[in-house]
Amino acid sequence: MGDFEVNSFYELIIHDLVNQGYATVDCFFTEEEIDLLRANLFVKQELQTFKKAAIGQASSEQIIEEVRGDFILWMDEHALDEVEKMYFQRMNEFIVYVNRTCFLGIKEGEFHYANYPVGTRYQRHLDVFHKDTRRTLSVVLYLNDKDWTPANGGELVLFVPDEKGNEREEIVYTLPGRLVIFDSKTIEHEVRMVHKPRYSITGWLKTR
Ligand code: OGA
Ligand code: MN
């Protein structure tokens, strides 16, 4: 894809981000790419240990099962495999576009695989840390089973503020291939109780 070629769905993402603080898109990756990413996640799970995810940052990191139950593995930007390179390529193309249209000043992305076992969730939270506010856009790509249904739980709930100071709950079903992008600084969110193992790549587009 040429640097200046405009993806029509990029326009929709930007429109929704600007107007409501979040966007969901099902065609960011092709079905073949989703199959590759999902298969790759399972290879990683065989070869490397996913670590129990913590909350907080650096010295204030804590593991509180009740708050957050997922297991994660960070992608190493300096040791990407071919499939991960494809993922980064797509994200970098989007970063170029979002910087050009929204002047967000995104400099880099950080991404991890995530696996929520049955019976886990992630309670309502915001993705920015107190002492590090570089996270600008949160990006979650779901890699669940093809036959995933709402009965499997694990919905992402976005608490979307409105002008009147009220908030609305936007429920996102984590269908395979679905990508959700939201404002890391303003959109609180939660992952509801999971009834079937739930897989994703979660990441953040960050300023310097
Ligand atoms: C997170 C998070 C949402 C999701 O990892 O911070 O909120 O749908 N994930 O997995
Ligand atoms: Mn989050």
mmCIF file of C-alpha atoms in Angstrom, residues 16-201:
data_model
loop_
_atom_site.group_PDB
_atom_site.id
_atom_site.type_symbol
_atom_site.label_atom_id
_atom_site.label_comp_id
_atom_site.label_asym_id
_atom_site.label_seq_id
_atom_site.Cartn_x
_atom_site.Cartn_y
_atom_site.Cartn_z
ATOM 1 C CA ASP A 16 -15.907 7.987 14.945
ATOM 2 C CA LEU A 17 -12.839 8.684 17.072
ATOM 3 C CA VAL A 18 -13.326 12.427 16.770
ATOM 4 C CA ASN A 19 -17.094 12.323 17.306
ATOM 5 C CA GLN A 20 -17.497 9.664 19.971
ATOM 6 C CA GLY A 21 -14.023 8.860 21.306
ATOM 7 C CA TYR A 22 -13.978 5.309 19.996
ATOM 8 C CA ALA A 23 -14.324 3.316 16.799
ATOM 9 C CA THR A 24 -14.840 -0.321 15.894
ATOM 10 C CA VAL A 25 -13.905 -1.799 12.543
ATOM 11 C CA ASP A 26 -14.152 -5.386 11.272
ATOM 12 C CA CYS A 27 -12.102 -5.062 8.087
ATOM 13 C CA PHE A 28 -8.820 -3.608 9.320
ATOM 14 C CA PHE A 29 -7.206 -7.003 8.646
ATOM 15 C CA THR A 30 -8.286 -9.570 6.057
ATOM 16 C CA GLU A 31 -9.669 -12.912 7.206
ATOM 17 C CA GLU A 32 -6.431 -14.580 6.093
ATOM 18 C CA GLU A 33 -4.401 -12.140 8.177
ATOM 19 C CA ILE A 34 -6.606 -12.796 11.199
ATOM 20 C CA ASP A 35 -6.074 -16.558 10.757
ATOM 21 C CA LEU A 36 -2.321 -15.975 10.646
ATOM 22 C CA LEU A 37 -2.350 -13.748 13.728
ATOM 23 C CA ARG A 38 -4.489 -16.198 15.665
ATOM 24 C CA ALA A 39 -2.324 -19.186 14.698
ATOM 25 C CA ASN A 40 0.733 -17.161 15.639
ATOM 26 C CA LEU A 41 -0.698 -16.405 19.067
ATOM 27 C CA PHE A 42 -1.080 -20.135 19.695
ATOM 28 C CA VAL A 43 2.510 -20.769 18.571
ATOM 29 C CA LYS A 44 3.697 -18.113 21.022
ATOM 30 C CA GLN A 45 1.680 -19.765 23.762
ATOM 31 C CA GLU A 46 3.483 -23.052 23.063
ATOM 32 C CA LEU A 47 6.939 -21.510 23.022
ATOM 33 C CA GLN A 48 6.821 -18.693 25.513
ATOM 34 C CA THR A 49 5.205 -18.097 28.850
ATOM 35 C CA PHE A 50 2.405 -15.630 29.065
ATOM 36 C CA LYS A 51 2.723 -13.764 32.348
ATOM 37 C CA LYS A 52 -0.041 -12.884 34.727
ATOM 38 C CA ALA A 53 -0.871 -9.283 33.921
ATOM 39 C CA ALA A 54 -0.320 -6.618 36.549
ATOM 40 C CA ILE A 55 -1.952 -3.280 37.156
ATOM 41 C CA GLY A 56 0.004 -0.064 37.640
ATOM 42 C CA GLN A 57 3.468 0.604 36.309
ATOM 43 C CA ALA A 58 7.068 -0.118 37.325
ATOM 44 C CA SER A 59 7.528 -0.130 41.088
ATOM 45 C CA SER A 60 3.830 0.205 41.775
ATOM 46 C CA GLU A 61 2.898 -2.888 39.719
ATOM 47 C CA GLN A 62 0.534 -5.250 41.477
ATOM 48 C CA ILE A 63 -1.191 -8.461 40.539
ATOM 49 C CA ILE A 64 -4.749 -8.498 41.787
ATOM 50 C CA GLU A 65 -6.603 -11.457 40.319
ATOM 51 C CA GLU A 66 -9.970 -9.980 41.206
ATOM 52 C CA VAL A 67 -9.261 -6.783 39.240
ATOM 53 C CA ARG A 68 -7.495 -8.217 36.209
ATOM 54 C CA GLY A 69 -7.249 -11.900 35.289
ATOM 55 C CA ASP A 70 -5.533 -11.998 31.903
ATOM 56 C CA PHE A 71 -2.158 -13.442 30.896
ATOM 57 C CA ILE A 72 -0.018 -11.431 28.514
ATOM 58 C CA LEU A 73 3.074 -11.588 26.325
ATOM 59 C CA TRP A 74 4.615 -8.371 24.994
ATOM 60 C CA MET A 75 5.647 -8.261 21.339
ATOM 61 C CA ASP A 76 9.346 -7.508 21.050
ATOM 62 C CA GLU A 77 9.677 -4.866 18.361
ATOM 63 C CA HIS A 78 13.303 -5.888 17.789
ATOM 64 C CA ALA A 79 12.527 -9.570 17.307
ATOM 65 C CA LEU A 80 9.327 -9.657 15.293
ATOM 66 C CA ASP A 81 8.387 -12.718 13.282
ATOM 67 C CA GLU A 82 6.863 -12.356 9.806
ATOM 68 C CA VAL A 83 3.282 -12.267 11.041
ATOM 69 C CA GLU A 84 4.070 -9.672 13.687
ATOM 70 C CA LYS A 85 5.861 -7.584 11.057
ATOM 71 C CA MET A 86 2.637 -7.559 9.055
ATOM 72 C CA TYR A 87 0.768 -6.428 12.185
ATOM 73 C CA PHE A 88 3.255 -3.612 12.867
ATOM 74 C CA GLN A 89 3.179 -2.586 9.205
ATOM 75 C CA ARG A 90 -0.600 -2.144 9.349
ATOM 76 C CA MET A 91 -0.406 -0.226 12.605
ATOM 77 C CA ASN A 92 2.368 2.002 11.307
ATOM 78 C CA GLU A 93 0.348 2.835 8.190
ATOM 79 C CA PHE A 94 -2.529 3.827 10.433
ATOM 80 C CA ILE A 95 -0.223 5.925 12.644
ATOM 81 C CA VAL A 96 0.997 7.860 9.589
ATOM 82 C CA TYR A 97 -2.599 8.541 8.606
ATOM 83 C CA VAL A 98 -3.864 9.481 12.064
ATOM 84 C CA ASN A 99 -0.917 11.852 12.588
ATOM 85 C CA ARG A 100 -1.556 13.511 9.251
ATOM 86 C CA THR A 101 -5.295 13.947 9.819
ATOM 87 C CA CYS A 102 -5.524 14.491 13.580
ATOM 88 C CA PHE A 103 -2.063 15.808 14.513
ATOM 89 C CA LEU A 104 -1.882 13.406 17.443
ATOM 90 C CA GLY A 105 1.899 13.186 17.354
ATOM 91 C CA ILE A 106 1.967 9.407 17.755
ATOM 92 C CA LYS A 107 5.578 8.208 17.834
ATOM 93 C CA GLU A 108 5.317 4.506 18.489
ATOM 94 C CA GLY A 109 3.137 1.581 19.386
ATOM 95 C CA GLU A 110 3.459 -1.092 22.084
ATOM 96 C CA PHE A 111 1.475 -4.306 21.865
ATOM 97 C CA HIS A 112 0.915 -7.482 23.808
ATOM 98 C CA TYR A 113 -0.936 -10.726 23.250
ATOM 99 C CA ALA A 114 -3.597 -11.391 25.851
ATOM 100 C CA ASN A 115 -5.402 -14.503 26.982
ATOM 101 C CA TYR A 116 -8.290 -14.304 29.440
ATOM 102 C CA PRO A 117 -8.987 -17.767 30.892
ATOM 103 C CA VAL A 118 -12.544 -18.773 31.789
ATOM 104 C CA GLY A 119 -13.726 -16.974 34.924
ATOM 105 C CA THR A 120 -11.525 -13.903 34.530
ATOM 106 C CA ARG A 121 -12.285 -10.273 33.757
ATOM 107 C CA TYR A 122 -10.740 -6.807 33.934
ATOM 108 C CA GLN A 123 -12.586 -4.327 36.098
ATOM 109 C CA ARG A 124 -13.375 -0.794 35.021
ATOM 110 C CA HIS A 125 -10.227 1.264 34.460
ATOM 111 C CA LEU A 126 -8.452 3.882 32.367
ATOM 112 C CA ASP A 127 -5.342 2.920 30.359
ATOM 113 C CA VAL A 128 -3.115 5.873 31.270
ATOM 114 C CA PHE A 129 -0.773 5.770 34.233
ATOM 115 C CA HIS A 130 -0.505 8.614 36.756
ATOM 116 C CA LYS A 131 3.143 9.355 35.974
ATOM 117 C CA ASP A 132 3.195 8.438 32.290
ATOM 118 C CA THR A 133 0.516 9.872 30.038
ATOM 119 C CA ARG A 134 2.008 8.953 26.644
ATOM 120 C CA ARG A 135 -0.693 6.418 25.858
ATOM 121 C CA THR A 136 -3.015 8.177 23.429
ATOM 122 C CA LEU A 137 -5.037 5.554 21.577
ATOM 123 C CA SER A 138 -5.845 2.075 22.874
ATOM 124 C CA VAL A 139 -6.121 -0.557 20.151
ATOM 125 C CA VAL A 140 -7.566 -4.032 20.720
ATOM 126 C CA LEU A 141 -7.787 -6.727 18.043
ATOM 127 C CA TYR A 142 -9.829 -9.813 18.897
ATOM 128 C CA LEU A 143 -8.576 -13.221 17.827
ATOM 129 C CA ASN A 144 -11.367 -15.366 19.227
ATOM 130 C CA ASP A 145 -12.865 -18.534 17.731
ATOM 131 C CA LYS A 146 -14.738 -18.170 14.453
ATOM 132 C CA ASP A 147 -17.905 -19.403 16.162
ATOM 133 C CA TRP A 148 -17.624 -16.876 18.999
ATOM 134 C CA THR A 149 -21.036 -15.826 20.367
ATOM 135 C CA PRO A 150 -22.154 -13.221 22.931
ATOM 136 C CA ALA A 151 -22.889 -16.106 25.325
ATOM 137 C CA ASN A 152 -19.112 -16.539 25.691
ATOM 138 C CA GLY A 153 -19.015 -13.303 27.681
ATOM 139 C CA GLY A 154 -15.855 -11.205 27.773
ATOM 140 C CA GLU A 155 -17.577 -8.189 26.268
ATOM 141 C CA LEU A 156 -15.634 -4.975 26.242
ATOM 142 C CA VAL A 157 -17.756 -2.245 27.798
ATOM 143 C CA LEU A 158 -16.814 1.339 27.004
ATOM 144 C CA PHE A 159 -18.143 4.017 29.350
ATOM 145 C CA VAL A 160 -18.629 6.879 26.942
ATOM 146 C CA PRO A 161 -19.067 10.343 28.482
ATOM 147 C CA ASP A 162 -21.509 12.789 26.859
ATOM 148 C CA GLU A 163 -21.734 16.606 26.925
ATOM 149 C CA LYS A 164 -24.264 16.597 29.787
ATOM 150 C CA GLY A 165 -21.854 14.811 32.079
ATOM 151 C CA ASN A 166 -23.734 11.541 31.776
ATOM 152 C CA GLU A 167 -22.282 8.369 30.390
ATOM 153 C CA ARG A 168 -23.490 5.656 28.082
ATOM 154 C CA GLU A 169 -22.349 2.039 28.068
ATOM 155 C CA GLU A 170 -21.228 0.839 24.672
ATOM 156 C CA ILE A 171 -20.986 -2.947 24.593
ATOM 157 C CA VAL A 172 -18.525 -4.415 22.115
ATOM 158 C CA TYR A 173 -18.763 -8.135 21.298
ATOM 159 C CA THR A 174 -15.321 -9.540 20.745
ATOM 160 C CA LEU A 175 -15.840 -11.141 17.356
ATOM 161 C CA PRO A 176 -12.706 -12.454 15.626
ATOM 162 C CA GLY A 177 -11.111 -9.785 13.443
ATOM 163 C CA ARG A 178 -12.828 -6.913 15.189
ATOM 164 C CA LEU A 179 -10.583 -3.957 16.032
ATOM 165 C CA VAL A 180 -11.537 -1.401 18.658
ATOM 166 C CA ILE A 181 -9.724 1.909 18.984
ATOM 167 C CA PHE A 182 -10.467 4.362 21.755
ATOM 168 C CA ASP A 183 -9.090 7.433 23.484
ATOM 169 C CA SER A 184 -6.818 6.119 26.242
ATOM 170 C CA LYS A 185 -7.168 9.266 28.343
ATOM 171 C CA THR A 186 -10.948 9.643 28.476
ATOM 172 C CA ILE A 187 -12.661 6.305 27.896
ATOM 173 C CA GLU A 188 -12.965 4.110 30.969
ATOM 174 C CA HIS A 189 -13.744 0.512 30.118
ATOM 175 C CA GLU A 190 -14.008 -3.023 31.471
ATOM 176 C CA VAL A 191 -13.848 -6.594 30.267
ATOM 177 C CA ARG A 192 -16.812 -8.573 31.534
ATOM 178 C CA MET A 193 -16.513 -12.090 32.916
ATOM 179 C CA VAL A 194 -15.204 -14.519 30.320
ATOM 180 C CA HIS A 195 -16.939 -17.898 29.803
ATOM 181 C CA LYS A 196 -14.683 -19.202 27.035
ATOM 182 C CA PRO A 197 -10.944 -18.482 26.589
ATOM 183 C CA ARG A 198 -10.636 -15.029 25.050
ATOM 184 C CA TYR A 199 -7.714 -14.012 22.835
ATOM 185 C CA SER A 200 -6.535 -10.636 21.594
ATOM 186 C CA ILE A 201 -3.680 -8.361 20.737
#
